[in-house]
Coordinates of C-alpha atoms in Angstrom, one line a residue:
X1 CA 112.2 76.7 124.4
X2 CA 114.4 73.8 125.1
X3 CA 112.1 71.3 123.4
X4 CA 112.2 73.3 120.2
X5 CA 116.0 73.5 120.4
X6 CA 116.3 69.8 121.1
X7 CA 114.1 68.8 118.1
X8 CA 116.1 71.2 115.8
X9 CA 119.3 69.6 117.0
X10 CA 117.8 66.1 116.4
X11 CA 116.9 67.0 112.9
X12 CA 120.5 67.9 112.2
X13 CA 122.2 65.0 114.1
X14 CA 119.7 62.2 113.6
X15 CA 120.5 61.4 109.9
X16 CA 124.1 60.8 110.7
X17 CA 123.3 58.8 113.9
X18 CA 120.7 56.7 112.1
X19 CA 123.2 55.9 109.4
X20 CA 125.9 55.0 111.9
X21 CA 123.3 52.8 113.7
X22 CA 123.5 50.6 110.6
X23 CA 127.3 50.6 110.4
X24 CA 129.5 47.5 110.1
X25 CA 131.6 49.0 112.9
X26 CA 130.1 47.4 116.1
X27 CA 131.2 50.3 118.3
X28 CA 129.8 53.0 116.0
X29 CA 126.5 51.0 115.7
X30 CA 126.1 50.5 119.4
X31 CA 127.1 54.0 120.4
X32 CA 124.8 55.6 117.8
X33 CA 121.9 53.4 118.8
X34 CA 122.4 54.2 122.5
X35 CA 122.4 58.0 121.8
X36 CA 119.2 57.7 119.7
X37 CA 117.4 55.6 122.4
X38 CA 118.4 58.0 125.1
X39 CA 117.0 60.9 123.0
X40 CA 113.8 58.9 122.5
X41 CA 113.4 58.6 126.3
X42 CA 114.1 62.2 126.8
X43 CA 111.1 64.5 127.6
X44 CA 112.7 67.2 125.4
X45 CA 112.9 65.0 122.2
X46 CA 110.7 61.9 122.6
X47 CA 110.1 58.6 120.9
X48 CA 107.9 60.0 118.2
X49 CA 110.6 62.3 116.9
X50 CA 113.3 59.6 116.9
X51 CA 110.9 57.1 115.5
X52 CA 110.3 59.2 112.4
X53 CA 114.0 59.2 111.7
X54 CA 114.3 55.5 112.4
X55 CA 111.7 54.9 109.7
X56 CA 113.5 56.7 107.0
X57 CA 114.4 54.6 103.9
X58 CA 117.7 52.6 104.2
X59 CA 120.5 54.3 102.3
X60 CA 121.6 50.9 100.9
X61 CA 118.8 48.3 101.0
X62 CA 121.2 45.5 100.2
X63 CA 123.5 46.2 103.3
X64 CA 122.9 43.6 106.0
X65 CA 124.5 45.8 108.6
X66 CA 122.2 48.8 107.7
X67 CA 119.0 46.7 107.8
X68 CA 119.9 44.9 111.0
X69 CA 121.1 48.1 112.8
X70 CA 117.9 49.9 111.8
X71 CA 115.7 47.0 112.9
X72 CA 117.5 47.0 116.3
X73 CA 117.0 50.8 116.6
X74 CA 113.4 50.5 115.7
X75 CA 112.8 47.7 118.2
X76 CA 114.5 49.8 120.9
X77 CA 112.3 52.8 120.2
X78 CA 109.2 50.6 120.2
X79 CA 110.2 48.8 123.3
X80 CA 111.0 52.0 125.2
X81 CA 108.3 54.4 123.9
X82 CA 105.7 52.2 122.3
X83 CA 103.7 52.6 119.1
X84 CA 101.4 55.5 118.2
X85 CA 101.6 59.1 119.2
X86 CA 104.3 58.8 121.8
X87 CA 106.5 56.4 119.9
X88 CA 106.7 54.9 116.4
X89 CA 103.7 55.1 114.1
X90 CA 102.4 51.5 113.9
X91 CA 101.7 51.5 110.1
X92 CA 105.0 53.3 109.5
X93 CA 106.8 50.5 111.4
X94 CA 104.9 47.8 109.4
X95 CA 105.7 49.6 106.1
X96 CA 109.4 49.6 107.1
X97 CA 109.6 46.1 108.4
X98 CA 107.4 44.1 106.0
X99 CA 109.7 44.5 102.9
X100 CA 112.6 43.3 104.9
X101 CA 110.7 40.1 105.6
X102 CA 111.3 39.2 101.9
X103 CA 115.0 40.0 102.0
X104 CA 117.4 37.5 100.4
X105 CA 119.4 37.6 103.7
X106 CA 118.1 34.9 106.1
X107 CA 119.3 36.9 109.1
X108 CA 117.4 40.1 108.0
X109 CA 114.3 38.0 107.2
X110 CA 114.3 36.3 110.6
X111 CA 114.9 39.6 112.5
X112 CA 112.2 41.4 110.5
X113 CA 109.7 38.6 111.0
X114 CA 110.4 38.6 114.8
X115 CA 109.7 42.3 114.9
X116 CA 106.6 42.0 112.7
X117 CA 105.2 39.3 114.9
X118 CA 105.6 41.5 118.0
X119 CA 104.1 44.6 116.5
X120 CA 100.4 43.4 116.5
X121 CA 100.9 42.0 120.0
X122 CA 102.2 45.3 121.2
X123 CA 99.6 47.5 119.5
X124 CA 96.5 45.3 118.9
X125 CA 94.7 43.8 115.9
X126 CA 94.4 47.0 113.9
X127 CA 98.2 47.3 113.2
X128 CA 98.2 45.5 109.9
X129 CA 94.7 46.6 108.7
X130 CA 95.0 48.4 105.4
X131 CA 98.8 47.9 105.2
X132 CA 100.4 46.9 102.0
X133 CA 101.6 43.4 102.9
X134 CA 103.8 41.4 100.6
X135 CA 102.1 38.0 99.8
X136 CA 104.8 35.7 101.4
X137 CA 105.2 38.0 104.5
X138 CA 101.4 38.3 105.1
X139 CA 101.0 34.5 105.4
X140 CA 104.1 34.1 107.6
X141 CA 103.3 37.0 109.8
X142 CA 99.7 35.8 110.4
X143 CA 101.1 32.4 111.3
X144 CA 103.7 33.9 113.7
X145 CA 101.0 36.0 115.4
X146 CA 98.8 33.0 115.9
X147 CA 101.7 31.0 117.3
X148 CA 102.8 33.8 119.6
X149 CA 99.2 34.2 120.9
X150 CA 98.9 30.5 121.5
X151 CA 102.2 30.3 123.3
X152 CA 101.1 33.1 125.7
X153 CA 98.2 30.9 126.8
X154 CA 100.1 27.7 127.1
X155 CA 102.9 29.1 129.3
X156 CA 100.6 30.2 132.0
X157 CA 100.5 27.8 135.0
X158 CA 97.1 26.8 136.2
X159 CA 96.9 26.2 139.9
X160 CA 94.3 23.7 141.1

């Protein structure tokens, strides 16, 4: 019924919305991202359907706006719906984010590394198993995960 119609509509609208989520126009980027995140939280569409569209290859891999907008969208879907069957496929997220960790753009690299560091913490140690990691990204991501885990333990206050 309405779930099938909503998914069919998403398949028509999502490509344009995802492209606009990477626009250099701030208003277009923010509005498109808001619509997609609302659809991800909708019981008629869901995070898994939106997540698959968010993981589609970038139309222009050299566009900083496109990469940053897509990373923001992906982070929003993961934050709101999680990873796995109800959200974004974990390995799909890693396959999308890892190449961006080697981007010539410092801003894209930093944003991608931040997302990559949070993925294993959100999903568990199996996230990167068997994934095709790029050599530089693999070492940096492993270090970031270790640092993030260590900081979780040092920020806890111990009461006597």
